[in-house]
Coordinates of C-alpha atoms and ligand atoms in Angstrom, one line a residue:
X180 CA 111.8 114.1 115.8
X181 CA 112.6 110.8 115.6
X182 CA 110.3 108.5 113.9
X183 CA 111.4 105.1 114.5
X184 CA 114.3 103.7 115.8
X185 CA 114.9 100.5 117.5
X186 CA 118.0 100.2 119.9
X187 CA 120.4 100.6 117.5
X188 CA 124.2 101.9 118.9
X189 CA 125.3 104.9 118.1
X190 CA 128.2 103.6 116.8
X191 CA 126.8 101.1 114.5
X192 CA 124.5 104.1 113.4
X193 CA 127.6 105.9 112.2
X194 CA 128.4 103.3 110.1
X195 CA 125.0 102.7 108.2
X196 CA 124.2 104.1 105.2
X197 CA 123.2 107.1 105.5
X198 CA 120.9 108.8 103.4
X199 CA 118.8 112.4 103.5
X200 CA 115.4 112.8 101.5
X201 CA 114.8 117.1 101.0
X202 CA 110.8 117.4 100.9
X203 CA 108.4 115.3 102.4
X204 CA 105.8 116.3 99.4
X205 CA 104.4 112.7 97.7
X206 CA 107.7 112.5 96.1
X207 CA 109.7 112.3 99.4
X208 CA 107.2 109.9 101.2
X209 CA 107.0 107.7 97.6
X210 CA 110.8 108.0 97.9
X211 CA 111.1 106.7 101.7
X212 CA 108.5 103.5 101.0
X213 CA 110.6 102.7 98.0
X214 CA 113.7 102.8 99.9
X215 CA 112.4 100.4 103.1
X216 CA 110.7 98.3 100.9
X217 CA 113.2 97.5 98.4
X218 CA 117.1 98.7 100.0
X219 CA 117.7 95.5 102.2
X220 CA 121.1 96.9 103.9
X221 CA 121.0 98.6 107.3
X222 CA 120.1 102.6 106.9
X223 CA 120.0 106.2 108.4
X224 CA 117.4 107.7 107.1
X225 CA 116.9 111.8 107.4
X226 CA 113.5 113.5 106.0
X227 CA 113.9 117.4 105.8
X228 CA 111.3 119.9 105.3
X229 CA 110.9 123.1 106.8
X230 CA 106.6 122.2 107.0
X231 CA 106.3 120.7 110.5
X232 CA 103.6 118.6 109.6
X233 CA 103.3 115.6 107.2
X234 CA 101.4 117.5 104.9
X235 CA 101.8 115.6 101.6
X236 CA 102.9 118.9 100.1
X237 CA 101.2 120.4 97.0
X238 CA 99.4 116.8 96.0
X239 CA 97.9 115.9 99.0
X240 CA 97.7 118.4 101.5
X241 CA 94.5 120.2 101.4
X242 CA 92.7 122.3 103.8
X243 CA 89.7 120.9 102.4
X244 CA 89.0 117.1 103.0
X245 CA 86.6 116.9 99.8
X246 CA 89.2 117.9 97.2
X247 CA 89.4 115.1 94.6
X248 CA 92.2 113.3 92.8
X249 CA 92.4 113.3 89.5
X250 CA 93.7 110.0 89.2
X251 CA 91.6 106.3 88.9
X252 CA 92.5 104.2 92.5
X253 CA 94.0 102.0 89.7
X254 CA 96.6 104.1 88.7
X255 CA 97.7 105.6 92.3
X256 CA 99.5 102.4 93.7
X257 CA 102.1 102.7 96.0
X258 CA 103.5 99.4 96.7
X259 CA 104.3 97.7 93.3
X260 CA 101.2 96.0 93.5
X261 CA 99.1 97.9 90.6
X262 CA 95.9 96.1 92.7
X263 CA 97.7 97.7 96.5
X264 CA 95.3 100.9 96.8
X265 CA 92.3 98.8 95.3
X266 CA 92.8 96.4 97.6
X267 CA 93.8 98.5 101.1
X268 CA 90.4 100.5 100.1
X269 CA 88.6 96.8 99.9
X270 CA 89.7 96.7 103.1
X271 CA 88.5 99.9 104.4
X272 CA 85.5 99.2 105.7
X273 CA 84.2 103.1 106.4
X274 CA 85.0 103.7 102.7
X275 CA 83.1 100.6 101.5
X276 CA 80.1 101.9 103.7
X277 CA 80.0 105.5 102.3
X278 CA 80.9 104.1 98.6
X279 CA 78.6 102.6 96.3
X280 CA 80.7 101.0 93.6
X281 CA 81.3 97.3 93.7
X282 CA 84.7 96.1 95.1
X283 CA 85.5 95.5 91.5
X284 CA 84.3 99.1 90.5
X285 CA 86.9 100.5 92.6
X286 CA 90.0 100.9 90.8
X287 CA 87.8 103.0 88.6
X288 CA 86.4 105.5 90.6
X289 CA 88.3 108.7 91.9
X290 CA 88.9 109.4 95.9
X291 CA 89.5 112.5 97.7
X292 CA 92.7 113.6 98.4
X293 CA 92.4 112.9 102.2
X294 CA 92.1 109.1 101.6
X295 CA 94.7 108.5 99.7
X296 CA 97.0 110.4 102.1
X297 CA 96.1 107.9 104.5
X298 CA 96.6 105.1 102.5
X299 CA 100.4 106.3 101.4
X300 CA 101.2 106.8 105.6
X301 CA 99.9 103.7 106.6
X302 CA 102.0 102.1 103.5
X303 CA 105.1 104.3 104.6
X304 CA 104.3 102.7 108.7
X305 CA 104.2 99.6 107.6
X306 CA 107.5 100.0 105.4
X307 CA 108.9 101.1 108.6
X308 CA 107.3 98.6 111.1
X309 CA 109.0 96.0 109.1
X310 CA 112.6 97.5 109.4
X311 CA 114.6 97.3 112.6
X312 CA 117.8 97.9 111.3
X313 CA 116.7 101.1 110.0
X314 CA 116.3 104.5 111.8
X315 CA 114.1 107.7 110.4
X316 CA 114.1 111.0 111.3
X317 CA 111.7 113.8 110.4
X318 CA 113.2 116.9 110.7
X319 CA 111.4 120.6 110.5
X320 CA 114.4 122.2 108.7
X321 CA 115.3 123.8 105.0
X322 CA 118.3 122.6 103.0
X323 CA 120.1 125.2 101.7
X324 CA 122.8 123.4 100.4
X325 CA 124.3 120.4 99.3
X326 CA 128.2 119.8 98.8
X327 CA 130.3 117.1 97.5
X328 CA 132.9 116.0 99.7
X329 CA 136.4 114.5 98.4
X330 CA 135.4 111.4 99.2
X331 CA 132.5 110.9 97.0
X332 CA 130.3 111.7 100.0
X333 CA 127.6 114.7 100.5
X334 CA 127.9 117.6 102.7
X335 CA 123.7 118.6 103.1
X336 CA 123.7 121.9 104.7
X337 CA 120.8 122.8 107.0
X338 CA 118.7 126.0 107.9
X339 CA 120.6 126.1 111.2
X340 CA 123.9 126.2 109.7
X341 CA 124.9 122.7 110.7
X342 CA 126.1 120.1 107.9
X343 CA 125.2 116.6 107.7
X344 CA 127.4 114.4 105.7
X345 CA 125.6 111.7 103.5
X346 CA 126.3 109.3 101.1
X347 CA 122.9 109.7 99.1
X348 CA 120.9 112.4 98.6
X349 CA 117.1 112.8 97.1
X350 CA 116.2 116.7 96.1
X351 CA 112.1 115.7 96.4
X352 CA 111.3 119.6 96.3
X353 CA 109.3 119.6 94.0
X354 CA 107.7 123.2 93.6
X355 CA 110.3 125.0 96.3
X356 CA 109.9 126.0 99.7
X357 CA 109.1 129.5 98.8
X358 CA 105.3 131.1 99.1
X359 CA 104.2 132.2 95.9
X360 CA 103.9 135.3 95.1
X361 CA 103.7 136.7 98.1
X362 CA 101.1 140.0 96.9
X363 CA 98.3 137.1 96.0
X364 CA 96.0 135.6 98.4
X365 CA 97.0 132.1 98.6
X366 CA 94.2 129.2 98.3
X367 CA 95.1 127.8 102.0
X368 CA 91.6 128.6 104.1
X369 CA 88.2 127.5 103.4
X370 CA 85.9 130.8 102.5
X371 CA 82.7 130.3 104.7
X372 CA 79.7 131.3 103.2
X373 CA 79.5 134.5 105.2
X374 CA 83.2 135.8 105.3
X375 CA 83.7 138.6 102.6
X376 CA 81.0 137.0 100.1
X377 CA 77.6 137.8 99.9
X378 CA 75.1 137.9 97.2
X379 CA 76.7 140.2 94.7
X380 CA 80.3 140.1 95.3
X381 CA 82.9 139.0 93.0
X382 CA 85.7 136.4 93.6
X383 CA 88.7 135.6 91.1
X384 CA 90.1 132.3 91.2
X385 CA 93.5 132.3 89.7
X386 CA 94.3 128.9 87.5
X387 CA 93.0 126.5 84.9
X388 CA 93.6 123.3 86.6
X389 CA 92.3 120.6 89.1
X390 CA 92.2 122.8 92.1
X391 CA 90.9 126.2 90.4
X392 CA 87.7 123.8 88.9
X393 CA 87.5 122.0 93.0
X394 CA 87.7 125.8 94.9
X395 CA 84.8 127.0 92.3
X396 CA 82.5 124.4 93.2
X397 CA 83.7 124.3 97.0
X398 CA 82.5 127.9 96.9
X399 CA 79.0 127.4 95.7
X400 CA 79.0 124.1 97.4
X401 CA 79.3 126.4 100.3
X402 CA 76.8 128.9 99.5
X403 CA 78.4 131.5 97.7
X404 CA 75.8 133.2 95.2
X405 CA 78.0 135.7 93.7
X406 CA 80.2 135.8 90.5
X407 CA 83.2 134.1 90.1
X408 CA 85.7 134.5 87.5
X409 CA 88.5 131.9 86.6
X410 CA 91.7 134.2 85.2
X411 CA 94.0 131.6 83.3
X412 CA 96.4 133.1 80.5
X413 CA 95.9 130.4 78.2
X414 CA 92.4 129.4 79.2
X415 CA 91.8 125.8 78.8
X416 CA 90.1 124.0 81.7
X417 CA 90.6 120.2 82.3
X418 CA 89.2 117.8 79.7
X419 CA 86.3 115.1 81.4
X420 CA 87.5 111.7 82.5
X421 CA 85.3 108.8 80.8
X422 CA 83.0 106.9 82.2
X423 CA 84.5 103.8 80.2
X424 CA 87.3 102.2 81.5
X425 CA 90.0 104.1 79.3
X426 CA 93.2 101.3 79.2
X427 CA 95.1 103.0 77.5
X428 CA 95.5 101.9 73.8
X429 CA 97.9 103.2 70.9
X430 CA 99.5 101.5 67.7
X431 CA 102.2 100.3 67.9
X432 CA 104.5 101.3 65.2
X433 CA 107.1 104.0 65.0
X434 CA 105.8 107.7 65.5
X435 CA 106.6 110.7 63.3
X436 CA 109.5 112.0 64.5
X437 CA 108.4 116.4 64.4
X438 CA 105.3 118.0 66.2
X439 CA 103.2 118.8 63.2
X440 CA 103.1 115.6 62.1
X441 CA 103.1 113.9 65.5
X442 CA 99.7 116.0 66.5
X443 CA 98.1 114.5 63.4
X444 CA 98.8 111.4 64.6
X445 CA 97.6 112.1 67.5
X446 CA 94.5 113.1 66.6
X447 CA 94.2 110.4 63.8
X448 CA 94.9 108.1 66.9
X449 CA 92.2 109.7 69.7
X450 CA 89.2 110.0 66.5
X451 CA 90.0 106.1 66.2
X452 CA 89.7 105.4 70.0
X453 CA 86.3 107.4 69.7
X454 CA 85.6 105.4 66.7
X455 CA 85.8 102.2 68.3
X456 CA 84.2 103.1 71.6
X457 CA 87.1 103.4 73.7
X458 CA 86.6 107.0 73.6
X459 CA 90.1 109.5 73.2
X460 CA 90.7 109.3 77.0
X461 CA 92.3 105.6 76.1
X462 CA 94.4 107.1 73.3
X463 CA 95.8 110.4 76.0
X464 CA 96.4 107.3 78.2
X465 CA 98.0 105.6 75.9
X466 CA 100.6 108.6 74.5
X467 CA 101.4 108.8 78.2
X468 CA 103.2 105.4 78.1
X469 CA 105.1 106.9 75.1
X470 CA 105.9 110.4 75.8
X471 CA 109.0 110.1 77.4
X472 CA 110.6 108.6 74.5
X473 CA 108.8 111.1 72.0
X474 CA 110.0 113.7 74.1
X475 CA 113.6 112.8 73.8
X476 CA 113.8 112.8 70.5
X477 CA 112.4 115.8 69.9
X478 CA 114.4 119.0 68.4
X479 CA 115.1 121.5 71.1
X480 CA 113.5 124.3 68.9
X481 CA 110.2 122.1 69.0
X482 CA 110.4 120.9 72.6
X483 CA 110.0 124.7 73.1
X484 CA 107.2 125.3 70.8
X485 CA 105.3 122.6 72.5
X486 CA 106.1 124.3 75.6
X487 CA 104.8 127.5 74.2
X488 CA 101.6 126.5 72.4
X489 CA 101.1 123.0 73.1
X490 CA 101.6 122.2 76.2
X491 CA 98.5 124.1 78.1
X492 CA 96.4 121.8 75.7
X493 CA 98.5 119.0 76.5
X494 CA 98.0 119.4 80.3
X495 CA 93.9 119.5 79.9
X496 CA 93.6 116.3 78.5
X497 CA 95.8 114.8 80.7
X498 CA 95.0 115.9 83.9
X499 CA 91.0 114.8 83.7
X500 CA 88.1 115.7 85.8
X501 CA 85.7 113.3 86.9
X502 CA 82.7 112.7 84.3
X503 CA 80.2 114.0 87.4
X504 CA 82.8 117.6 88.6
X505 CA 83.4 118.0 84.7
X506 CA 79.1 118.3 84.1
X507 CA 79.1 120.1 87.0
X508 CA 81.5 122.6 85.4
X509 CA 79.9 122.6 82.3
X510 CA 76.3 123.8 84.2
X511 CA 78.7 126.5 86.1
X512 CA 80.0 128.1 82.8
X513 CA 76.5 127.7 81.3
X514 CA 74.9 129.5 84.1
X515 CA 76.6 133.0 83.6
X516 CA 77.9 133.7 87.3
X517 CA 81.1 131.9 86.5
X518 CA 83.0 132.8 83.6
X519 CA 86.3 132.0 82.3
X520 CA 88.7 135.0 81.0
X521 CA 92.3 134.8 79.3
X522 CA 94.8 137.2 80.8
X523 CA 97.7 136.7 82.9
X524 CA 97.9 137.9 87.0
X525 CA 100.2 140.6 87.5
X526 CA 99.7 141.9 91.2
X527 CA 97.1 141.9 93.8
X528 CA 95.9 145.1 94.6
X529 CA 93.4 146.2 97.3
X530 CA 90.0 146.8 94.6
X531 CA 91.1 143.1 92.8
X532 CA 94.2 142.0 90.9
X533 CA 96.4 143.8 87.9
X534 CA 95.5 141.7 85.0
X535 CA 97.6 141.8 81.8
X536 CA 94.8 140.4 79.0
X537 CA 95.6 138.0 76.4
X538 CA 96.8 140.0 73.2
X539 CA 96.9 143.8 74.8
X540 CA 100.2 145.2 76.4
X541 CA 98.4 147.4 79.1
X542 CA 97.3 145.8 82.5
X543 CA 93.7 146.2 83.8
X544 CA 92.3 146.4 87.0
X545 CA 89.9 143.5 87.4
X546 CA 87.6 144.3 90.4
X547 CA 87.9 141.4 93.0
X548 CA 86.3 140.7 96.5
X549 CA 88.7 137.8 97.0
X550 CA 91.1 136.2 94.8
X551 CA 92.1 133.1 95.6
X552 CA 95.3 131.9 93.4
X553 CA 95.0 128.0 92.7
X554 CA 97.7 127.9 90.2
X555 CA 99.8 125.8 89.1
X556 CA 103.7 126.0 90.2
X557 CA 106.9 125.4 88.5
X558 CA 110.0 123.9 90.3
X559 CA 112.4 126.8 91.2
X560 CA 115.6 126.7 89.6
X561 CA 116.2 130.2 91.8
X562 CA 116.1 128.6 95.2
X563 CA 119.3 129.0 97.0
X564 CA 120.1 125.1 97.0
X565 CA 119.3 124.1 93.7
X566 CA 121.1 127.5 92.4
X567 CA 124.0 126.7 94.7
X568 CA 124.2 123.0 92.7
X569 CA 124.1 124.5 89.2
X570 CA 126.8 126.9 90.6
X571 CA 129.0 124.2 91.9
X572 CA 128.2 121.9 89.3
X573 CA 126.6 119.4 91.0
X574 CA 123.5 119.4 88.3
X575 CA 122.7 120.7 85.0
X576 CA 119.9 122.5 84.3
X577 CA 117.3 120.6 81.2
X578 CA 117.6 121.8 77.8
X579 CA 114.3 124.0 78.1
X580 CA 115.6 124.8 81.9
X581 CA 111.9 123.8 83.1
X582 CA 114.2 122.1 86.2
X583 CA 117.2 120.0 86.4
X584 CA 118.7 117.5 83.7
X585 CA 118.1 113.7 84.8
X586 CA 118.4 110.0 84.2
X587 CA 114.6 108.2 84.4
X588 CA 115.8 106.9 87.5
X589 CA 116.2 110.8 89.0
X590 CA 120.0 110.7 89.1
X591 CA 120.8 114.2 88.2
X592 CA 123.3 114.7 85.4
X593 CA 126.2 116.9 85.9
X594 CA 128.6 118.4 83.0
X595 CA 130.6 115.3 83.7
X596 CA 128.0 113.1 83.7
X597 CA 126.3 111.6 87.1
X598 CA 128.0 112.1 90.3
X599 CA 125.8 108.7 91.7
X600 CA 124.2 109.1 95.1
X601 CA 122.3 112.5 93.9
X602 CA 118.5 112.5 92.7
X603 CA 115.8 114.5 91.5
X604 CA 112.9 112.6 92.3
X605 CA 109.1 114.1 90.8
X606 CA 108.3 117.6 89.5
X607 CA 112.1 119.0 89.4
X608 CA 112.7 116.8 86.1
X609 CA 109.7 117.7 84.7
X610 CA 112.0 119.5 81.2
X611 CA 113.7 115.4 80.9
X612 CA 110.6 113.6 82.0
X613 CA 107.3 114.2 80.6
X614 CA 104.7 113.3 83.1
X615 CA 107.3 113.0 86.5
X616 CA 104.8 115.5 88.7
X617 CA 102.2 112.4 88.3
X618 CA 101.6 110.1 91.0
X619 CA 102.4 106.7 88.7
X620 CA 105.4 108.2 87.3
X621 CA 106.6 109.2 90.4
X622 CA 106.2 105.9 92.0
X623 CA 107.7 103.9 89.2
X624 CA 110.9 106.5 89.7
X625 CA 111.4 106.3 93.2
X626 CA 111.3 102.4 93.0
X627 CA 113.7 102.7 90.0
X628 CA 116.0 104.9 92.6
X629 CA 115.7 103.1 95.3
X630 CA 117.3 99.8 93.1
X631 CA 119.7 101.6 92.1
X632 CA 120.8 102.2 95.8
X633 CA 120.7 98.7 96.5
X634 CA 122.3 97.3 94.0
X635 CA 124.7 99.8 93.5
X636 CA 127.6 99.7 96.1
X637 CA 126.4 103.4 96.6
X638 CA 128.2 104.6 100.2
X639 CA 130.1 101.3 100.7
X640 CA 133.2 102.0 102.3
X641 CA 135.5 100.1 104.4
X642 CA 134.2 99.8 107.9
X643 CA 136.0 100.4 110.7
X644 CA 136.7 96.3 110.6
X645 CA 137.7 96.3 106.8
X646 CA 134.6 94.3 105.6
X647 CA 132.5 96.7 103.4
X648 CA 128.8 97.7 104.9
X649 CA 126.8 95.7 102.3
X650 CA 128.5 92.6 103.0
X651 CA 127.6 92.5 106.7
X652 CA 123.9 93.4 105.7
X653 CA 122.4 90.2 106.5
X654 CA 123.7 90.5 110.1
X655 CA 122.6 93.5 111.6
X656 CA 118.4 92.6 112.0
X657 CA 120.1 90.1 114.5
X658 CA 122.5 92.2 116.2
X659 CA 119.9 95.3 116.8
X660 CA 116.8 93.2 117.7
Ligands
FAD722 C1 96.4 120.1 93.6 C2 97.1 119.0 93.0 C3 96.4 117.8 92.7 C4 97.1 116.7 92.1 N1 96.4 115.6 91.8 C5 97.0 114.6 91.2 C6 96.3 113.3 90.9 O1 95.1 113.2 91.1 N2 97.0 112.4 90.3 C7 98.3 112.5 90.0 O2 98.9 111.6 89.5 N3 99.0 113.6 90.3 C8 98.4 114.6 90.9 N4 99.1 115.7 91.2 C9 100.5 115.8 90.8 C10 101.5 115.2 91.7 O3 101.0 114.4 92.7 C11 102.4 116.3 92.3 O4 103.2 116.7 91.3 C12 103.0 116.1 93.6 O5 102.5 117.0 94.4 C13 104.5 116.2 93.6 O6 104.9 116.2 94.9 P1 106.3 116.6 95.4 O7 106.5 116.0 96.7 O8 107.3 116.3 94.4 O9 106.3 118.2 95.5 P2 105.6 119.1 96.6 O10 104.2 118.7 96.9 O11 105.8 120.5 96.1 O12 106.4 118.9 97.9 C14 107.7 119.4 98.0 C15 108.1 119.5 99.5 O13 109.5 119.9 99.6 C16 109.6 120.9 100.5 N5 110.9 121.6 100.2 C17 111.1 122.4 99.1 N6 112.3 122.9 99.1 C18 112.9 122.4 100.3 C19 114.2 122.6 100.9 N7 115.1 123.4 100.3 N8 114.4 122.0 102.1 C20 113.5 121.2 102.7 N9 112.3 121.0 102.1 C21 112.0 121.6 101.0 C22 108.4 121.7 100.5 O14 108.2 122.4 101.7 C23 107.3 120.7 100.2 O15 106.7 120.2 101.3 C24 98.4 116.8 91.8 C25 99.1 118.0 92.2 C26 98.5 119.1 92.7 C27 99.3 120.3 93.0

């Protein structure tokens, strides 16, 4: 399927840049605005993903329109513009009729998934409107491999066994093509009030995060009476959002350089924020804008302990609920039909799932109408293309192998160093870059990639003529009007 292109000759299109995005999750979509809006050379550009529609992937697509972002409007930009989704929701003028804040109060307040979906396509069809001297394609097909060619190029090899050759390519996979565990109900239908759940029936909901807390209260919002358990293996739910404004704050000097002491500073720093009113939200906010280089320095055997102990705790308090879902939560637990239990999912079976609890080495049967699994994925190193680049040496796993070892700008690092034109953009560096399956972090990376491209020479060659591509740039909007 073709998305857009003007009458541009075929063999012209052969000598553009051409350039394939894997995934069209928020990460490949971010990945495609960045590129319009910022590479000013002519371009072919190829979307892949084997999920016919424009789903959003994990972030956005939801099979029920109420589910909520995490996220302030304020911090989910996707233009540049830290005011863009403010203002496009200023705009809206449904929204503005069903919301109560004031215009100003908007950045503050948290939308459902479904609007800001349609914000980032209209931002991607306006990217596009804007460019004709650039073609896109969306096509339905996996990558399964990706090959570097002797001339610096890419050979991307899709589902159908055909090969595209490429002279950059972004891996926005984020958590794999794969279904997950493929012996667990997946969350991917609403459950109706009447289907499989009456009054005393039990449902599971698999997960700690965001979606387990949104599919608990979709299913009493729905009418479901019966109890629910929440099966996490660590057991912390989100933290609340505050109602203040929570910029972030955080001192300035030099931070102690090994965990122990770094989560006393911490802690010294969030009981300040609260001290001064600014509550410890600010604080989180305000580590965020220093993790990355915290993280860096840390020792590997500490990086892992964090990953071990810390960072489930880490996760809660910085993926926030909204003040009003959190309360709601809070009455839920209080209430007694919902209940939260440490233990880790090991099958589905037909009475309920296999549970291995926290701190025994036998699995239990936990009895289970439904379970519903609302957990949170990891990127898979095991997937046939990104094991194919380890093999080859295209990439290098990251020192904790949570995903592949990159550059803040995504390139992915190879035991020689960067092979330029490859990227990782979003969750797959997730073990370099603290934070990259987050929506700002994301968009501040593809932006950061998409410069790079521009700016970089990548794919000039001679063309057929003997003038290199980037040097004719400025003349091909003319020549395919
Ligand atoms: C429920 C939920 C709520 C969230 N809410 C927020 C929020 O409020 N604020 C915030 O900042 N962040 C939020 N996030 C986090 C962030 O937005 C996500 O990390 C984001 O989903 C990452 O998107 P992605 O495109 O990288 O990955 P995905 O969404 O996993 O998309 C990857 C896509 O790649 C495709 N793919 C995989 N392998 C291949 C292959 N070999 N070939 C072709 N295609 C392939 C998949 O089919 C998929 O469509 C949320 C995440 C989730 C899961």
């Amino acid at each position: 399927m073709t998305v857009h292109s003007h009458s541009i000759p075929v063999s012209a299109q052969r000598d553009m840049l051409q350039i394939a995005i894997v995934g069209r999750g928020f990460s490949g979509m971010m990945m495609a605005i960045a590129l319009l809006k910022t590479v000013t050379r002519p371009f072919q550009l190829r979307l892949f993903d084997p999920h016919p529609t424009v789903s959003g992937g994990q972030a956005l697509a939801s099979t029920h329109s109420s589910e909520i972002l995490n996220s302030r409007v304020r911090d989910l930009s996707v233009s540049g513009e830290p005011a863009d989704f403010t203002d496009w929701l200023t705009e809206n003028l449904a929204f503005r009729q069903a919301v109560p804040a004031a215009i100003p109060g908007f950045g503050q307040i948290f939308v459902q998934k479904a609007i800001f979906s349609d914000y980032v396509y209209q931002r991607f069809s306006e990217a596009l409107a804007e460019r004709r001297d650039v073609t896109v394609q969306m096509l339905n097909e996996i990558i399964v491999g990706v090959r570097r060619t002797a001339d610096h190029r890419f050979l991307v090899g899709i589902g159908d066994g055909s090969e595209l050759r490429c002279d950059v390519v972004f891996l926005a996979t984020g958590y794999g093509a794969k279904e997950p565990l493929p012996d667990i109900v997946r969350d991917r239908s609403p459950i109706a009030a009447g289907h499989r759940l009456g009054g005393s029936r039990h449902v599971v909901v698999l997960g700690n995060g965001l979606r387990a807390v949104d599919r608990v209260l979709q299913l009493r919002d729905s009418g479901f009476t019966g109890e629910i358990t929440i099966l996490s293996r660590r057991g912390f739910l989100p933290q609340a959002h505050t109602r203040l404004s929570a910029d972030p704050v955080f001192p300035a000097q030099a931070m102690p350089k090994h965990l122990p002491a770094i989560m006393r500073f911490v802690r010294q720093v969030c009981a300040q924020a609260e001290a001064d009113g600014k509550g410890w939200q600010a604080a989180m906010n305000g580590l965020r804008k220093r993790a990355r280089s915290l993280w860096s320095a840390l020792p590997q055997k500490e990086k892992r302990q964090f990953n071990r102990h810390l960072r489930a705790i880490y996760d809660s308090h910085r993926n926030r609920l909204p003040a009003d879902m959190h309360a709601r939560l809070e009455r839920e637990l209080a209430g007694g039909m919902t209940q939260m239990k440490r233990g880790r999912a090991m099958k589905r079976t037909q009475d309920g799932v296999l549970v291995r609890w926290r701190g025994q080495d036998v699995d239990g049967l936990l009895l289970a109408d439904e379970v519903i699994d609302c957990r949170c994925l990891s990127p898979d190193l095991a997937d046939p293309l990104i094991a194919g680049m380890l093999e080859a040496g295209l990439a290098i796993k990251d020192e904790l192998e949570l995903g592949l070892a990159v550059k803040g700008s995504g390139e992915v690092l190879t035991p020689k160093g960067g092979p330029g034109g490859l990227f990782a953009i979003g969750p797959l560096g997730l073990g370099s870059l603290p934070d990259i399956d987050l929506v700002p972090e994301i968009v501040t990376q593809a932006y950061t990639a998409a410069a790079l491209v521009a700016t970089s020479g990548l794919g000039n060659r001679p063309s057929p003529t003997g003038r290199r591509l980037a040097d004719t740039a400025g003349a091909f909007p003319e020549v395919f009007a």
